[in-house]
Coordinates of C-alpha atoms and ligand atoms in Angstrom, one line a residue:
Chain A
M814 CA 133.4 90.2 72.8
F815 CA 133.3 86.2 72.8
F816 CA 133.8 86.2 76.8
D817 CA 131.3 88.8 77.4
W818 CA 129.1 86.6 75.6
L819 CA 130.2 83.8 77.6
Q820 CA 130.1 85.3 81.0
Q821 CA 126.3 86.3 80.4
L822 CA 125.6 83.0 79.0
G823 CA 126.7 81.8 82.2
H824 CA 124.7 84.5 84.1
R825 CA 121.6 83.6 82.7
G826 CA 122.8 79.9 83.5
L827 CA 123.3 80.4 86.9
D828 CA 120.0 82.7 87.5
I829 CA 117.8 79.8 86.1
F830 CA 119.2 77.4 88.7
E831 CA 118.9 79.8 91.1
R832 CA 115.4 79.9 90.3
I833 CA 114.5 76.4 90.4
G834 CA 116.3 76.2 93.5
R835 CA 114.1 79.3 95.3
A836 CA 111.1 77.6 93.7
H837 CA 111.8 74.0 95.4
L838 CA 112.6 75.6 98.7
L839 CA 109.0 77.7 98.3
F840 CA 107.2 74.4 97.2
F841 CA 108.8 72.3 100.6
A842 CA 107.5 75.3 102.6
I843 CA 104.3 75.4 101.1
L844 CA 104.2 71.6 101.9
A845 CA 105.4 72.4 105.9
G846 CA 102.4 74.8 105.8
Q847 CA 99.9 72.6 105.1
P848 CA 99.0 70.3 108.5
G849 CA 98.2 73.8 110.0
L850 CA 95.3 74.3 107.3
L851 CA 93.5 71.8 109.2
S852 CA 92.6 74.0 111.7
R853 CA 91.9 76.8 109.4
P854 CA 89.2 75.5 106.7
R855 CA 87.6 78.5 105.8
L856 CA 91.1 79.8 104.2
V857 CA 91.1 77.0 102.1
I858 CA 87.2 77.1 101.1
A859 CA 87.5 80.4 100.4
Q860 CA 89.9 80.0 97.9
L861 CA 88.3 77.4 96.2
Y862 CA 86.0 79.6 95.4
S863 CA 88.0 82.0 93.7
V864 CA 90.4 79.6 92.4
G865 CA 87.6 77.3 91.6
V866 CA 84.2 78.2 91.3
L867 CA 85.1 81.5 89.6
S868 CA 86.7 79.3 86.8
L869 CA 83.7 76.8 86.6
L870 CA 81.7 79.3 83.8
I871 CA 85.0 79.0 81.3
I872 CA 85.3 75.1 82.1
V873 CA 81.8 74.4 81.4
M874 CA 81.8 76.6 78.1
S875 CA 84.7 75.2 77.1
G876 CA 83.7 71.7 77.5
L877 CA 80.7 71.7 76.1
F878 CA 82.1 73.4 72.5
V879 CA 85.4 71.0 72.7
G880 CA 82.6 68.1 73.3
M881 CA 80.4 69.1 70.3
V882 CA 83.7 69.4 67.8
L883 CA 84.7 65.9 69.1
A884 CA 81.1 64.8 68.1
L885 CA 81.1 66.3 64.7
Q886 CA 85.0 65.3 63.6
G887 CA 84.5 61.6 64.9
Y888 CA 81.2 61.1 63.9
N889 CA 82.6 62.2 60.5
T890 CA 85.4 59.8 60.3
L891 CA 83.7 57.0 61.7
V892 CA 80.7 57.1 59.5
K893 CA 83.0 56.1 56.7
F894 CA 83.5 52.9 58.4
G895 CA 80.0 52.4 59.3
A896 CA 81.6 52.8 62.8
E897 CA 79.0 56.0 64.2
E898 CA 77.8 53.8 66.8
S899 CA 81.2 54.0 68.3
L900 CA 80.9 57.9 68.7
G901 CA 80.4 57.7 72.6
T902 CA 83.5 55.9 73.0
V903 CA 85.2 58.2 71.1
V904 CA 84.0 61.5 72.3
A905 CA 84.3 59.9 76.2
L906 CA 88.2 58.5 75.9
S907 CA 89.1 61.5 73.7
L908 CA 87.9 63.8 77.1
V909 CA 88.8 61.6 79.8
R910 CA 92.0 60.8 78.6
E911 CA 93.6 63.9 77.0
L912 CA 91.3 66.7 76.3
G913 CA 89.8 67.0 79.8
P914 CA 92.8 67.1 81.9
V915 CA 94.9 69.2 79.3
V916 CA 92.7 71.6 78.3
A917 CA 91.3 72.6 81.6
A918 CA 94.4 72.9 82.7
L919 CA 95.6 75.3 80.3
L920 CA 92.4 77.3 81.0
F921 CA 92.8 76.8 84.8
A922 CA 96.4 78.3 84.1
G923 CA 95.3 81.3 82.0
R924 CA 92.2 82.2 84.4
A925 CA 93.2 80.7 87.8
G926 CA 96.8 80.8 87.6
S927 CA 97.5 84.4 86.3
A928 CA 95.2 85.6 88.7
L929 CA 97.3 84.0 91.9
T930 CA 100.3 85.5 90.6
A931 CA 98.4 88.7 90.3
E932 CA 97.4 88.6 93.4
I933 CA 99.9 87.5 95.4
G934 CA 102.7 89.6 93.2
L935 CA 100.3 92.9 94.2
M936 CA 100.8 91.8 97.8
K937 CA 104.5 91.9 97.7
T938 CA 104.2 95.0 95.7
T939 CA 102.2 96.8 98.2
E940 CA 104.2 95.2 101.0
Q941 CA 101.6 93.5 102.6
L942 CA 103.6 90.3 102.9
S943 CA 106.0 91.7 104.5
A944 CA 103.5 93.4 107.1
M945 CA 102.5 90.1 107.6
E946 CA 105.8 88.4 108.9
M947 CA 106.2 92.0 110.8
M948 CA 102.7 90.7 112.5
A949 CA 104.5 87.4 113.4
V950 CA 101.9 86.1 110.5
D951 CA 104.1 83.9 108.1
P952 CA 102.5 84.8 104.6
I953 CA 103.8 81.4 103.6
R954 CA 101.4 79.5 105.6
R955 CA 98.3 82.3 105.7
I956 CA 98.1 83.2 101.8
L957 CA 100.5 80.6 100.0
A958 CA 99.1 77.5 101.4
P959 CA 95.9 77.8 101.4
R960 CA 96.1 78.6 97.7
F961 CA 98.1 75.7 96.4
L962 CA 95.7 73.2 98.5
A963 CA 93.0 75.0 96.8
G964 CA 94.5 74.8 93.4
F965 CA 95.3 71.0 93.9
I966 CA 92.0 70.3 94.8
A967 CA 89.9 72.0 92.2
M968 CA 91.8 70.7 89.1
P969 CA 91.0 67.1 89.0
L970 CA 87.4 68.6 89.7
L971 CA 87.3 71.0 87.2
A972 CA 88.9 68.5 84.4
S973 CA 86.0 65.9 85.6
I974 CA 83.6 69.0 84.8
F975 CA 85.0 69.7 81.7
S976 CA 84.5 66.3 80.6
A977 CA 81.1 65.3 81.7
V978 CA 80.1 68.4 80.1
G979 CA 82.1 67.3 76.7
V980 CA 80.2 64.1 76.9
F981 CA 76.7 65.9 76.8
G982 CA 77.9 68.4 74.3
G983 CA 78.9 65.4 71.9
Y984 CA 75.3 63.9 73.2
F985 CA 73.4 67.1 71.7
V986 CA 75.4 66.9 68.5
G987 CA 75.8 63.3 68.1
V988 CA 72.4 62.3 68.9
G989 CA 70.1 65.4 68.3
Q990 CA 71.9 66.5 65.3
L991 CA 73.8 63.8 63.2
G992 CA 71.4 61.0 64.3
V993 CA 73.5 58.7 66.5
D994 CA 71.2 56.2 68.2
A995 CA 71.0 57.6 71.9
G996 CA 71.1 53.9 73.3
S997 CA 74.2 53.1 71.4
Y998 CA 76.2 56.0 72.4
W999 CA 75.6 55.6 76.1
S1000 CA 76.3 52.1 76.1
Q1001 CA 79.6 51.9 73.9
M1002 CA 80.6 54.6 76.1
Q1003 CA 79.6 52.5 79.1
A1004 CA 81.4 49.6 77.7
N1005 CA 84.5 50.7 76.7
V1006 CA 85.6 53.3 79.4
D1007 CA 87.7 51.5 81.9
I1008 CA 87.7 53.0 85.6
Y1009 CA 90.9 52.6 86.1
D1010 CA 92.9 52.5 82.4
D1011 CA 90.9 55.9 81.5
I1012 CA 89.4 57.8 84.4
V1013 CA 91.6 57.5 87.0
N1014 CA 94.4 58.0 84.6
G1015 CA 93.0 61.2 83.7
V1016 CA 92.6 62.1 87.4
I1017 CA 96.1 61.5 87.9
K1018 CA 97.3 63.7 84.9
S1019 CA 94.7 66.2 86.3
L1020 CA 96.3 66.0 89.7
V1021 CA 99.4 66.5 88.3
F1022 CA 98.4 69.4 86.2
G1023 CA 96.9 71.2 89.3
L1024 CA 99.9 71.0 91.2
V1025 CA 102.3 71.8 88.4
V1026 CA 100.4 75.0 87.6
T1027 CA 99.4 76.1 91.0
W1028 CA 103.3 76.0 92.2
I1029 CA 104.0 78.2 89.2
A1030 CA 101.3 80.6 89.6
I1031 CA 102.4 81.2 93.7
F1032 CA 106.4 81.0 92.8
E1033 CA 106.2 83.5 90.1
G1034 CA 104.1 85.6 92.2
H1035 CA 106.1 85.4 95.3
D1036 CA 109.2 86.0 93.0
C1037 CA 108.4 88.4 91.4
T1038 CA 109.7 92.0 91.3
P1039 CA 107.9 94.2 93.4
T1040 CA 106.9 96.7 90.5
S1041 CA 104.0 97.0 88.5
E1042 CA 106.4 95.7 85.4
G1043 CA 107.2 92.7 87.5
V1044 CA 104.0 91.9 88.1
S1045 CA 102.9 92.0 84.6
R1046 CA 105.7 90.3 83.9
A1047 CA 105.3 87.5 86.3
T1048 CA 101.7 87.0 85.4
T1049 CA 102.8 86.2 81.8
R1050 CA 105.6 84.0 82.5
T1051 CA 103.1 81.8 84.5
V1052 CA 100.7 81.5 81.7
V1053 CA 103.6 80.6 79.2
H1054 CA 105.7 78.4 81.7
S1055 CA 102.4 76.7 83.0
S1056 CA 101.0 76.1 79.9
L1057 CA 104.3 74.8 78.2
A1058 CA 104.8 72.5 81.6
V1059 CA 101.0 70.9 81.0
L1060 CA 101.5 70.0 77.7
A1061 CA 105.2 68.3 78.3
L1062 CA 104.2 66.7 81.4
D1063 CA 101.2 65.5 79.2
F1064 CA 103.3 63.5 76.9
I1065 CA 105.6 62.0 79.5
L1066 CA 102.5 61.1 81.5
T1067 CA 100.7 59.4 78.3
A1068 CA 103.8 58.0 77.6
L1069 CA 104.1 56.3 81.0
M1070 CA 100.3 55.2 81.1
F1071 CA 99.2 54.2 77.9
G1072 CA 102.7 53.7 75.7
D1073 CA 103.7 50.2 77.0
Chain B
M954 CA 115.4 107.3 129.5
T955 CA 117.7 104.8 131.5
D956 CA 121.1 103.1 131.4
T957 CA 120.0 99.6 131.9
T958 CA 121.0 97.4 129.0
P959 CA 120.1 98.4 125.4
L960 CA 116.9 96.3 124.5
I961 CA 118.2 96.9 120.8
R962 CA 121.9 96.3 120.4
I963 CA 123.6 96.9 117.0
R964 CA 127.1 96.1 116.3
D965 CA 129.5 96.3 113.8
L966 CA 126.4 96.1 111.4
H967 CA 127.7 95.5 107.6
F968 CA 124.8 95.5 104.8
R969 CA 125.1 95.7 101.2
R970 CA 122.2 95.5 98.4
G971 CA 124.1 94.0 95.6
E972 CA 126.8 95.8 95.0
R973 CA 125.7 99.2 96.8
V974 CA 126.9 99.2 100.7
I975 CA 124.2 100.4 102.8
F976 CA 125.9 99.8 106.4
N977 CA 129.2 99.9 106.8
G978 CA 130.0 99.7 110.5
V979 CA 127.0 101.2 112.6
D980 CA 126.5 100.9 116.3
L981 CA 123.7 101.6 117.7
D982 CA 121.9 101.3 121.4
I983 CA 118.0 101.5 121.7
F984 CA 117.0 101.5 125.2
P985 CA 113.7 100.3 127.0
G986 CA 111.2 103.2 127.2
G987 CA 112.4 106.0 125.2
I988 CA 111.6 106.9 121.9
T989 CA 114.5 107.0 119.5
A990 CA 114.6 108.7 116.0
I991 CA 117.0 107.8 113.3
M992 CA 116.9 110.3 110.6
G993 CA 119.4 110.5 107.7
P994 CA 119.1 111.8 103.8
S995 CA 116.4 110.0 101.5
G996 CA 118.0 106.6 100.8
T997 CA 120.6 105.7 103.4
G998 CA 119.0 102.6 104.5
K999 CA 116.5 103.7 107.5
T1000 CA 113.8 101.7 106.0
T1001 CA 116.5 98.7 105.7
L1002 CA 117.9 99.0 109.2
L1003 CA 114.1 98.4 110.7
Q1004 CA 114.0 95.6 108.4
L1005 CA 117.2 94.7 109.9
I1006 CA 115.8 94.6 113.4
G1007 CA 112.7 92.7 112.1
G1008 CA 114.7 90.1 110.9
Q1009 CA 113.4 90.5 107.5
L1010 CA 116.9 90.8 106.1
K1011 CA 120.1 89.5 107.7
P1012 CA 123.0 91.3 108.0
T1013 CA 126.4 90.6 105.9
R1014 CA 128.4 91.0 109.2
G1015 CA 127.8 92.5 112.7
T1016 CA 125.1 91.4 115.4
V1017 CA 121.6 92.7 115.7
E1018 CA 120.5 91.8 119.2
V1019 CA 116.7 92.5 120.2
D1020 CA 116.0 91.8 123.5
G1021 CA 119.1 89.8 124.0
Q1022 CA 118.3 87.5 121.2
P1023 CA 120.6 87.6 117.8
V1024 CA 117.8 88.2 115.2
H1025 CA 119.7 87.2 112.2
E1026 CA 120.2 83.9 113.9
L1027 CA 117.0 82.4 115.3
R1028 CA 114.9 80.0 113.9
R1029 CA 111.7 80.6 112.6
S1030 CA 109.6 80.3 115.5
A1031 CA 111.7 81.8 117.7
L1032 CA 111.8 84.8 115.0
Y1033 CA 108.1 85.0 115.1
A1034 CA 107.9 84.9 118.6
L1035 CA 110.4 87.7 118.7
R1036 CA 108.1 89.6 116.2
R1037 CA 105.0 89.3 118.7
K1038 CA 106.5 92.0 120.4
M1039 CA 107.5 94.3 118.0
G1040 CA 104.8 96.4 115.8
M1041 CA 105.9 98.4 112.7
L1042 CA 104.1 101.1 110.8
F1043 CA 105.2 100.8 107.0
Q1044 CA 105.8 103.6 105.2
N1045 CA 103.1 103.1 103.0
G1046 CA 100.8 101.5 105.7
A1047 CA 100.9 98.1 103.8
L1048 CA 97.1 97.4 105.0
L1049 CA 96.0 94.1 103.8
T1050 CA 93.8 95.2 100.9
D1051 CA 90.8 92.4 100.9
M1052 CA 89.9 93.3 104.3
N1053 CA 87.9 96.7 105.5
V1054 CA 89.8 98.8 108.4
F1055 CA 88.1 97.0 111.1
E1056 CA 89.2 93.6 110.2
N1057 CA 92.8 94.9 109.4
I1058 CA 92.9 95.8 113.2
A1059 CA 91.3 92.8 114.0
Y1060 CA 93.8 90.4 112.0
P1061 CA 96.5 90.4 114.4
I1062 CA 94.5 89.7 117.2
R1063 CA 92.3 87.2 115.5
E1064 CA 95.9 85.2 114.8
H1065 CA 97.2 85.4 117.7
T1066 CA 95.0 84.9 120.7
E1067 CA 91.4 83.5 121.1
L1068 CA 89.6 86.4 122.3
P1069 CA 85.9 86.0 121.7
E1070 CA 84.1 88.4 119.3
S1071 CA 82.8 91.1 121.7
M1072 CA 86.3 91.6 123.1
I1073 CA 87.9 92.1 119.8
R1074 CA 85.3 94.3 119.1
T1075 CA 86.0 96.6 121.9
L1076 CA 90.2 96.4 121.3
V1077 CA 89.5 97.4 118.0
L1078 CA 87.4 100.4 117.9
M1079 CA 89.6 101.7 121.3
K1080 CA 92.4 101.5 118.9
L1081 CA 90.5 103.0 116.3
E1082 CA 89.5 105.3 118.8
A1083 CA 93.1 106.6 119.3
V1084 CA 94.0 107.3 116.1
G1085 CA 90.2 109.1 115.7
L1086 CA 89.2 106.9 112.9
R1087 CA 86.6 104.7 114.6
G1088 CA 84.1 106.2 112.2
A1089 CA 86.0 105.2 109.3
R1090 CA 85.9 101.3 110.3
A1091 CA 83.6 99.9 107.5
L1092 CA 85.9 101.5 104.6
M1093 CA 88.0 99.3 102.6
P1094 CA 91.4 100.3 102.5
N1095 CA 91.0 101.7 99.0
Q1096 CA 88.8 104.4 100.1
L1097 CA 91.4 105.7 102.4
S1098 CA 93.5 108.3 101.8
C1099 CA 97.2 108.2 102.3
G1100 CA 97.1 109.7 105.7
M1101 CA 94.3 107.9 106.8
A1102 CA 96.3 104.8 105.8
R1103 CA 98.9 105.0 107.7
R1104 CA 96.8 106.2 111.2
V1105 CA 94.9 102.5 110.3
A1106 CA 98.3 100.9 110.0
L1107 CA 99.5 102.5 113.4
A1108 CA 96.5 101.1 115.0
R1109 CA 97.1 97.5 113.6
G1110 CA 100.7 97.6 114.7
I1111 CA 99.8 98.5 118.2
A1112 CA 96.9 96.1 118.5
L1113 CA 98.6 93.3 120.3
D1114 CA 100.3 96.1 122.3
P1115 CA 103.7 95.7 121.5
M1116 CA 107.1 96.1 123.5
I1117 CA 109.0 97.7 120.7
M1118 CA 107.4 99.9 118.2
M1119 CA 108.8 101.1 114.8
Y1120 CA 107.3 103.8 112.9
D1121 CA 108.6 104.2 109.2
E1122 CA 107.6 107.8 108.3
P1123 CA 104.8 108.3 110.6
F1124 CA 103.9 112.0 109.8
T1125 CA 104.3 112.2 106.0
G1126 CA 101.0 113.1 104.5
Q1127 CA 99.5 114.2 107.6
D1128 CA 97.8 117.4 107.9
P1129 CA 98.7 119.9 110.5
I1130 CA 96.1 118.5 113.0
S1131 CA 96.6 114.9 112.9
M1132 CA 100.1 115.3 112.8
G1133 CA 99.8 117.1 116.4
V1134 CA 97.5 114.2 117.4
L1135 CA 99.8 111.6 116.0
V1136 CA 102.8 113.4 117.6
R1137 CA 101.3 113.3 120.9
L1138 CA 99.9 109.7 120.1
I1139 CA 103.3 108.6 120.0
R1140 CA 104.3 109.9 123.0
S1141 CA 101.5 109.0 125.1
L1142 CA 101.5 105.4 123.8
N1143 CA 105.1 105.3 124.9
E1144 CA 104.5 106.2 128.2
A1145 CA 100.8 104.7 129.0
M1146 CA 102.0 100.9 126.7
G1147 CA 105.7 101.2 128.3
L1148 CA 106.4 101.4 124.4
T1149 CA 110.3 101.6 123.4
S1150 CA 109.6 103.7 120.0
I1151 CA 111.7 104.0 116.7
I1152 CA 110.8 106.5 114.9
V1153 CA 112.4 107.3 111.1
S1154 CA 111.3 110.3 109.6
H1155 CA 112.2 113.7 108.0
D1156 CA 109.9 115.6 110.4
I1157 CA 112.8 117.2 112.0
A1158 CA 110.6 119.3 114.2
E1159 CA 107.9 117.0 115.3
T1160 CA 110.5 114.5 115.4
C1161 CA 112.7 116.0 117.8
E1162 CA 110.1 117.3 120.2
I1163 CA 109.5 113.7 121.0
A1164 CA 112.4 112.2 120.7
D1165 CA 114.7 111.5 123.6
M1166 CA 117.9 109.9 121.3
I1167 CA 118.5 110.6 117.9
Y1168 CA 120.6 109.2 115.6
L1169 CA 121.9 110.7 112.4
L1170 CA 122.9 107.9 109.8
A1171 CA 124.8 109.0 106.6
E1172 CA 126.9 107.0 104.0
G1173 CA 126.4 104.0 105.5
R1174 CA 127.7 105.0 109.3
V1175 CA 126.1 106.8 112.3
V1176 CA 127.4 110.3 111.8
A1177 CA 125.9 111.9 115.1
K1178 CA 124.0 111.0 118.0
G1179 CA 122.8 112.9 121.1
S1180 CA 120.2 114.6 122.0
L1181 CA 118.6 117.4 120.2
P1182 CA 120.4 120.7 121.9
E1183 CA 123.4 117.9 121.9
L1184 CA 123.5 117.6 118.3
Q1185 CA 122.4 121.5 117.3
Q1186 CA 126.1 122.2 118.9
H1187 CA 127.7 119.0 117.3
E1188 CA 131.1 119.4 116.0
S1189 CA 130.0 118.4 112.7
A1190 CA 129.1 120.6 110.4
W1191 CA 127.0 117.4 108.8
A1192 CA 124.7 117.1 111.6
R1193 CA 124.2 121.0 112.3
Q1194 CA 123.3 121.3 108.4
F1195 CA 121.0 118.1 108.3
L1196 CA 119.2 119.4 111.5
N1197 CA 118.8 123.1 110.1
G1198 CA 117.7 121.7 106.2
E1199 CA 120.1 123.8 104.6
P1200 CA 121.0 122.4 101.2
D1201 CA 124.4 123.1 100.8
G1202 CA 127.2 121.8 103.0
P1203 CA 128.7 118.2 103.7
V1204 CA 125.8 116.1 103.2
P1205 CA 125.2 115.0 99.6
F1206 CA 122.0 115.8 97.9
H1207 CA 122.4 113.5 95.2
Y1208 CA 122.6 110.0 95.0
P1209 CA 126.4 108.6 94.5
A1210 CA 126.9 109.5 90.9
A1211 CA 129.6 110.2 88.3
D1212 CA 130.2 114.0 87.4
L1213 CA 127.2 115.4 85.8
A1214 CA 128.9 117.0 83.0
E1215 CA 130.5 113.9 82.1
D1216 CA 127.5 111.9 82.6
L1217 CA 125.6 114.1 80.0
L1218 CA 128.6 114.0 77.2
T1219 CA 128.1 110.2 77.4
M1220 CA 125.9 109.3 74.7
T1221 CA 125.2 105.3 75.5
G1222 CA 123.5 103.5 78.1
T1223 CA 120.9 104.5 80.7
Ligands
ATP945 N1 114.9 95.9 96.9 C1 116.1 96.6 97.1 N2 117.1 96.1 96.0 C2 118.1 96.9 95.8 N3 118.3 98.0 96.7 C3 117.5 98.4 97.4 C4 116.3 97.9 97.9 N4 115.7 98.4 98.4 C5 116.5 99.5 98.3 N5 117.4 99.6 98.2 C6 118.3 100.3 98.6 O1 118.7 100.7 99.6 C7 119.3 101.9 100.2 C8 118.4 102.3 101.1 O2 116.9 102.5 100.8 P1 116.1 102.4 101.9 O3 114.6 102.4 101.5 O4 116.3 102.2 103.7 O5 116.0 104.0 102.5 P2 115.1 105.1 103.1 O6 116.2 105.5 104.2 O7 114.5 104.4 103.9 O8 114.8 106.6 102.2 P3 113.6 107.0 102.4 O9 113.7 108.0 103.6 O10 113.5 107.8 101.3 O11 112.4 106.3 102.9 C9 118.6 103.2 98.8 O12 119.5 103.5 98.0 C10 117.6 101.8 97.7 O13 118.8 102.4 96.7
MG946 MG1 112.2 104.6 103.9

């Protein structure tokens, strides 16, 4: 009994390491495929559309609501100290440093990551990837590499849009509803948001998140069991693993950037 | 059929999937210009054999040489260069589902050549005409029937005029008319384009009609080889049973399994 259990545990462990190994091999193969995309920008543009543009609606809507909530919550706290003039700073910093990159990445994992996994997994299941190999077209270069690059480019853009829309959401609630002075909302924000400390660090975060989420999504699709059940499991795993990865990485990056 | 050096030479091929041994010492020669049929019970590994020839799988032991090159040892670029000379018709067609029929056939041409659009159009329409689907060029793959999809895939397979064409079950799902057309098409392609064809099929009558050489596979080995008349006279009862399609005899109809009674009495597991 005990040995059976031990054996199973060992098996699991080995499986996990094997998967990690395969994920890295795939990652390097995808990187090796990047230069080839220079001559085929259209492949990347098509993917930017499906990964980025199609995620815009959910990003804009969520950004708006998150900004509005931030303004409400921030106002209630700030007003106790008579510091409601700083509302612009609070909203902008929360968005640019944390919520923009993180929430956008979580939404991106749910919206674009799952779609990537399902698409690639189905292409594998229906032997389209094999067929491409037999046509002497490398699916890693033609299918996976452009999707990876598109995800990597789209994520910081989506996070920036999220933050920008959120700032306006905060403005509508803070200035429009709660009566914060419009001039101080903007000027406080301008004075206290640092280009390097806040904005660049936020962009670095979303670059890392974009890379990880897209990598996980592509790997799960490419590595799935080629059945409908396999694809559905891979899709679930993409969302779960990449959300966890985003939150864990966010902690690490925050500690590195702001935690001295 | 000539007795020059074989275009595809398989020696002592061993292959396993997990615990299951698929090939256990297969020797096989395919000569240029001929049509070779590979037959055997479902699940013996015919599709697997084609994947080994195409370099998508690697043998556990033995060699697979195509055009003098060991497929399983080639580097990526050499393998892709070799694959440009091979066409493969997948069992389920495997069309790219985000493009219409025309674009599917144009795809390998666009990938591998710099031909102008007008030339591509001519080429694609000619290939479509050959499989009788010129009128279906604007359809998407999900609007095609199974048999039509396979004919489109055939047109795509020959789009770049390969040297070797591998057909995995080309006749399944075809009505008698398109079946006849396909049989003649495969034969005439073989002659007109100087192709070497490998057909995997269960349709014994149609396949034997055009095959120069037939290999019968079972239980990981080549059980019999030869032309149709030779096989019909073959000493192996196995070969005769298979070609005549009788259910009883040395060919097992079942996937290897424990004794039925024992299996039914076992209460646990799947
Ligand atoms: N991906 C896989 N993983 C594990 N085993 C597999 C896999 N694909 C096929 N097999 C096994 O390999 C054996 C050979 O499969 P293959 O598809 O080559 O058979 P086939 O001769 O083409 O059969 P059919 O005539 O039904 O198409 C089968 O017994 C199958 O169970
Ligand atoms: Mg098969």
